[in-house]
Short mmCIF file of C-alpha atoms and ligand atoms in Angstrom, two decimals:
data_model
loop_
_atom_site.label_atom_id
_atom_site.label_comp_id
_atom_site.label_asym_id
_atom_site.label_seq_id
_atom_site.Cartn_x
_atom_site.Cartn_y
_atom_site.Cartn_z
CA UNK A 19 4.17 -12.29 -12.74
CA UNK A 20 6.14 -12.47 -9.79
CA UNK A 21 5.08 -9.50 -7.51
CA UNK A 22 1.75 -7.36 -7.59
CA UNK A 23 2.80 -4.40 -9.59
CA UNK A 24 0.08 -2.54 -7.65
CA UNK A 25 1.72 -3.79 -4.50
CA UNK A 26 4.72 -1.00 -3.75
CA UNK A 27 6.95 -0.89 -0.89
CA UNK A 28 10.14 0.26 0.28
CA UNK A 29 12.26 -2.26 -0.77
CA UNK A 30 10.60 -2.61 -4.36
CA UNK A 31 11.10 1.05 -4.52
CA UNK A 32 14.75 1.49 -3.34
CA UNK A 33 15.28 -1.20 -5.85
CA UNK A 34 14.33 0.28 -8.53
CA UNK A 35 16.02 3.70 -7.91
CA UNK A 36 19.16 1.48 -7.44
CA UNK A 37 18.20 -0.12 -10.92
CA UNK A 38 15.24 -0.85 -12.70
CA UNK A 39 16.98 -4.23 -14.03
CA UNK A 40 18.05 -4.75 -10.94
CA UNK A 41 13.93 -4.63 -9.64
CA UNK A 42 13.17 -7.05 -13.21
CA UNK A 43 15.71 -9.60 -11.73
CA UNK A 44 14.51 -9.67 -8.35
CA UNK A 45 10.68 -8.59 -8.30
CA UNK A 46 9.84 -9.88 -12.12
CA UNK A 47 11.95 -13.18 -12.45
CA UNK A 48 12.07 -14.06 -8.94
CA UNK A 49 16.17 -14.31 -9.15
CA UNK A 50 17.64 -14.01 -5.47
CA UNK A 51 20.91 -11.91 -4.31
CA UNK A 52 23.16 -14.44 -2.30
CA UNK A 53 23.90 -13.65 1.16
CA UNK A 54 27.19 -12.28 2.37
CA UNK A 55 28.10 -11.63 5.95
CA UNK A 56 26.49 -8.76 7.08
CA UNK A 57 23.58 -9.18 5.35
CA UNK A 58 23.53 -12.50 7.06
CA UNK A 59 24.65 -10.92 10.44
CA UNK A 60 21.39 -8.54 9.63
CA UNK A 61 18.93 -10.91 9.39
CA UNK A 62 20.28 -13.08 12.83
CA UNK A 63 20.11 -9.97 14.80
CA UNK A 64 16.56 -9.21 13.18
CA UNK A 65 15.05 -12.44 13.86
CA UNK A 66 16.73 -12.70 17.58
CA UNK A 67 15.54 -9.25 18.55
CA UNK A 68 11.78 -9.62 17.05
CA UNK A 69 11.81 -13.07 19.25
CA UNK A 70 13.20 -11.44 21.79
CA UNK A 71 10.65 -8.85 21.92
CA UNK A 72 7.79 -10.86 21.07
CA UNK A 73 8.06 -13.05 24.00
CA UNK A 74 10.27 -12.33 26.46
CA UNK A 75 12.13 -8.56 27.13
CA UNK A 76 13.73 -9.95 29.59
CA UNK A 77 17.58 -8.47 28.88
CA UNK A 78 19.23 -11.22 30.45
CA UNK A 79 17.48 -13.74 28.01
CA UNK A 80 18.93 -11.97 24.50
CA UNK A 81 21.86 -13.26 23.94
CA UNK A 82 20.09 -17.13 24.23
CA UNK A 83 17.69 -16.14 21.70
CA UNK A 84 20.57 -14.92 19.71
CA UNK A 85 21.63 -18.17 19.76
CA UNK A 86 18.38 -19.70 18.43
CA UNK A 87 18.22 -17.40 15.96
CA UNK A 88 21.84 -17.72 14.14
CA UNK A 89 21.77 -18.11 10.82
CA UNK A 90 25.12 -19.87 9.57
CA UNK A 91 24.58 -19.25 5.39
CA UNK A 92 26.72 -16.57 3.53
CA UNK A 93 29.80 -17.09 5.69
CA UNK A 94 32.67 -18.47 3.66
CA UNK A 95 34.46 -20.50 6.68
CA UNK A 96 33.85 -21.34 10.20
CA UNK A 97 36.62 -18.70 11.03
CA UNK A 98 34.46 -16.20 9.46
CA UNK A 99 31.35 -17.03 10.55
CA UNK A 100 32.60 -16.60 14.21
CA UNK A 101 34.16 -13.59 14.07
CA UNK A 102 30.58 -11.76 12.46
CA UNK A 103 28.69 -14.18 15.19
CA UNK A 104 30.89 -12.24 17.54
CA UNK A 105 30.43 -8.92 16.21
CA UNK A 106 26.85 -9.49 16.45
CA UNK A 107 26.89 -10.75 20.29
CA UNK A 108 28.84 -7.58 21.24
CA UNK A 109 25.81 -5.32 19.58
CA UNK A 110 23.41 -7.30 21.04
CA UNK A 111 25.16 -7.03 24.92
CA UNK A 112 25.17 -3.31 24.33
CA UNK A 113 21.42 -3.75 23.19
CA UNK A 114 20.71 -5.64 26.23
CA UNK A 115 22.23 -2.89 28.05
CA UNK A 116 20.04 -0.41 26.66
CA UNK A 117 17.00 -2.45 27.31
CA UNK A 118 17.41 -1.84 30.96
CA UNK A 119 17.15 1.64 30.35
CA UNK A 120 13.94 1.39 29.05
CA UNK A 121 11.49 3.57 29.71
CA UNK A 122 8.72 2.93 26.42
CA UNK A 123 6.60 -0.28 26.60
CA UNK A 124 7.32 -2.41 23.45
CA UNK A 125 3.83 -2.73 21.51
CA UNK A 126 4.65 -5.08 18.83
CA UNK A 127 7.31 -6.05 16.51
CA UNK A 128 7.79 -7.13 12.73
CA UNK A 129 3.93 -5.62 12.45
CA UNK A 130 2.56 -5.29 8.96
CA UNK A 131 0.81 -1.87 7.76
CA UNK A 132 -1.33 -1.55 4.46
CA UNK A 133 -2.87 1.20 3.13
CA UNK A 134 -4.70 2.17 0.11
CA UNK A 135 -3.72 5.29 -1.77
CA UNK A 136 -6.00 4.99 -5.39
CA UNK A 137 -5.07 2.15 -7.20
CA UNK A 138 -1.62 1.55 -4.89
CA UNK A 139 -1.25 -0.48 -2.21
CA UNK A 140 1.13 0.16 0.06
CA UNK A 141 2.43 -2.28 2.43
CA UNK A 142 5.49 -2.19 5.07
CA UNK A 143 7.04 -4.34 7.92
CA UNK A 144 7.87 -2.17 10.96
CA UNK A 145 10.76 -4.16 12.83
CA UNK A 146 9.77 -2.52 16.23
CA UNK A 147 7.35 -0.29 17.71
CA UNK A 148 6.91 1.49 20.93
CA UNK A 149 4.69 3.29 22.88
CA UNK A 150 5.96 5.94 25.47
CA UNK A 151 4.93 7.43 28.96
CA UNK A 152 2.88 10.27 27.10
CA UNK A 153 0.73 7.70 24.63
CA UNK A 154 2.85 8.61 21.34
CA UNK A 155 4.35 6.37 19.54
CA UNK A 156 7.36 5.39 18.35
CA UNK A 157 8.29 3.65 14.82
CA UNK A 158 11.68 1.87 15.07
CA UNK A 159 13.67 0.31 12.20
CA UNK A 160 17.34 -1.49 13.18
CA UNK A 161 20.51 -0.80 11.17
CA UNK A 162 23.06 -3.39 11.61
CA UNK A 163 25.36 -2.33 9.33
CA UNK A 164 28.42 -0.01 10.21
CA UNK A 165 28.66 1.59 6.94
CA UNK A 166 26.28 4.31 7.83
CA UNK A 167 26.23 7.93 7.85
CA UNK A 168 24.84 9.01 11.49
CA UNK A 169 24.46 12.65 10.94
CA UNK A 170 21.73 12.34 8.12
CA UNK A 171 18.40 13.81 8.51
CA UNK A 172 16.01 10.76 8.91
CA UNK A 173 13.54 13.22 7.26
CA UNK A 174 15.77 12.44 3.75
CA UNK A 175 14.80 8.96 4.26
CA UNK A 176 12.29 7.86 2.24
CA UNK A 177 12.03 4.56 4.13
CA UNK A 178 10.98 6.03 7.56
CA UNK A 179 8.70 8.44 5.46
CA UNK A 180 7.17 5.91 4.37
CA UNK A 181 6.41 4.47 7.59
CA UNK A 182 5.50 7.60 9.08
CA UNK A 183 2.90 7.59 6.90
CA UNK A 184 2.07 3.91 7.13
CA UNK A 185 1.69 4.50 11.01
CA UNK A 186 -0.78 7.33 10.70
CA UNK A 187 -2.69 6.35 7.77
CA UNK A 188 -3.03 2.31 8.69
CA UNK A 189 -2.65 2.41 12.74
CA UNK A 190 -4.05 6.45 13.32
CA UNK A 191 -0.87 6.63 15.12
CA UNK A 192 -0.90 10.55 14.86
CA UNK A 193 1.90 11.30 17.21
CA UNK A 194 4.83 9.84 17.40
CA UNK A 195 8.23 9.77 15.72
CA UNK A 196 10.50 7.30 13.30
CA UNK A 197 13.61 6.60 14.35
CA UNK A 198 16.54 4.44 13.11
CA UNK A 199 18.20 2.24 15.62
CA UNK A 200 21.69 1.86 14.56
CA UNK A 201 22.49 -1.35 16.74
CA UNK A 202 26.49 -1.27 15.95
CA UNK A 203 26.93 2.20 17.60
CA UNK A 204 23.93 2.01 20.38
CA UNK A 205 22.89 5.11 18.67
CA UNK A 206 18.98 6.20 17.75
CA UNK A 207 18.37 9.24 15.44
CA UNK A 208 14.64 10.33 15.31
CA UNK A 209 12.78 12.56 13.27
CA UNK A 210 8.47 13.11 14.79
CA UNK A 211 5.95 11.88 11.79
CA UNK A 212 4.62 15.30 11.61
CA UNK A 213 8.12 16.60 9.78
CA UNK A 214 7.60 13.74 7.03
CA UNK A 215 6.04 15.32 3.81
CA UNK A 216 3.13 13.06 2.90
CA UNK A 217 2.52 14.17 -0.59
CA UNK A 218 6.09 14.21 -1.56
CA UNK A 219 6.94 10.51 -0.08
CA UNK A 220 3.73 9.05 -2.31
CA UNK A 221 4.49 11.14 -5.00
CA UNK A 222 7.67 9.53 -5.23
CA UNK A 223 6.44 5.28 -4.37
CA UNK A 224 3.76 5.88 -6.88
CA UNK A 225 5.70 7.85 -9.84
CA UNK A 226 7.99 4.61 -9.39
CA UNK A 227 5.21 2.24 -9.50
CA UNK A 228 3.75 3.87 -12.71
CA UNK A 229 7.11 2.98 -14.37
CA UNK A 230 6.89 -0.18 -13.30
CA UNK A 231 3.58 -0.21 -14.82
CA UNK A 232 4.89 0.17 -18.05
CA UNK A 233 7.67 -1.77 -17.69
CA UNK A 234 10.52 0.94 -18.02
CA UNK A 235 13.34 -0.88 -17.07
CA UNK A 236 16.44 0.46 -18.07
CA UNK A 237 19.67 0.27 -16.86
CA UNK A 238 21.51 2.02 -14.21
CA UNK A 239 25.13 1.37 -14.81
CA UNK A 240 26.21 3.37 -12.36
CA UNK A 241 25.16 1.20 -9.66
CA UNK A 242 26.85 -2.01 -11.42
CA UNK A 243 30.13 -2.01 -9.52
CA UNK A 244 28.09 -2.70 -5.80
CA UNK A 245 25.29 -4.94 -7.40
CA UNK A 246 24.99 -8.72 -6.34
CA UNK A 247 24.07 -8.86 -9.78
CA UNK A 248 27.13 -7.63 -11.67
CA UNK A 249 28.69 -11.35 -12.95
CA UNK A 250 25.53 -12.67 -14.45
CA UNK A 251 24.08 -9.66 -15.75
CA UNK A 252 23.76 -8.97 -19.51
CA UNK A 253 24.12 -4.85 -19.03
CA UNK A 254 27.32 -5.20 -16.47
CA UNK A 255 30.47 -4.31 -17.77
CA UNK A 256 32.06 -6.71 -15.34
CA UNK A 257 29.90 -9.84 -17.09
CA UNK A 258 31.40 -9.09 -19.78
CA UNK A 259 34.91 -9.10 -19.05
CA UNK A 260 34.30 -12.42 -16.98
CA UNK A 261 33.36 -14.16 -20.19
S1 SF4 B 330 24.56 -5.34 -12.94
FE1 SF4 B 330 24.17 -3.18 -13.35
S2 SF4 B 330 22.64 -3.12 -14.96
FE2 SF4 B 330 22.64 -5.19 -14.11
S3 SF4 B 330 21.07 -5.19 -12.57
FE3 SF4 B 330 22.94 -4.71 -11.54
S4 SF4 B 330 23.08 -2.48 -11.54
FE4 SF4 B 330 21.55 -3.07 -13.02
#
């Protein structure tokens, strides 16, 4: 088998609520998504600001590591690979900005949390986290995307409960806060770990991982229409019609 099915995290999980063929594909048979601009844009600005962070902070230095960092795949021309490289250098001056502003101490980034809950392991990768004047802590995770609704509660997110709970049950960070970073708009939203419900966030990863257990793994057309998936997939409507 390709993945631990005692091994749950977000992205396994968010997977399979998108579609539990969609979590075979990817988790069971190993089959990759391709990448497409602003996933590619995601993961530049990801790997230049946990570089950034891991060895320098120095604002004046982010846009070079930026440059290290680039990743050209998933663009379909030069033209377009310049104008998201450009995108991303505007977000990341407005980052570098920010990071005078400063006030929190940056304690690690891209750290790893695991934690046991019965049979479940639960793992997560926490792209930056902080500590502040008053020793609590702060759990960051970046958004690159524009596509994003700023006015949701991060307490509907099962992602930062999840690492909420990862923080205080693998790190005994007991106070502190999550908070999305939404790079694009220079714009954090926050919820404090204490307002995540605990039972409610493992109910959910491990009622998830006992269908995958069992291998229940039907189809969710509904999310066909935004899957990478949809042209080689035997349930998608639009496989069909391409054959
Ligand atoms: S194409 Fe549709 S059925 Fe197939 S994996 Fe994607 S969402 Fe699921």
């Amino acid at each position: 088998m390709y993945s631990d099915v005692y091994e749950l995290n977000y992205s396994k999980i968010k997977t399979y609520q998108e579609c539990p063929v969609l979590y075979k594909y990817k988790y069971i048979e190993g089959k990759r998504e391709g990448l497409v601009p602003a996933s590619s844009l995601g993961v530049s600005i990801h790997r230049a600001l946990e570089e950034y962070h891991k060895h320098c902070n120095d604002p004046a230095e982010l846009l070079a590591y930026y440059d290290d960092c680039w990743l050209g795949a998933g663009y379909s021309s030069a033209g377009e690979q310049m104008e998201w490289y450009l995108k991303g250098k505007k977000m990341l001056e407005t980052y570098a900005q920010a990071e005078y502003e400063r006030k929190t101490t940056v304690d690690s980034a891209e750290r790893e949390f695991i934690f046991q809950e019965g049979q479940w392991t639960l793992r997560g990768k926490i792209d930056r986290i902080d500590k502040h004047p008053d020793g609590s802590w702060e759990v960051i995770d970046y958004k690159t995307g524009t596509d994003v609704d700023l006015s949701l509660p991060v307490t509907e997110s099962l992602q930062m409960g999840i690492y909420a709970v990862g923080a205080r049950r693998a790190w005994n960070m007991q106070k502190g806060k999550a908070t999305f970073y939404f790079v694009a708009f220079n714009q954090k939203v926050s919820a404090p770990f204490d307002a995540f419900d605990e039972k409610k966030i493992l109910d959910t990863f491990i009622s998830i991982g006992k269908k995958i257990e069992t291998g229940d793994f039907e189809p969710n057309l509904e999310h066909c229409a935004v899957c990478p998936f949809n042209t080689r997939c035997e349930h998608s409507a639009l496989a069909k019609q391409a054959q």
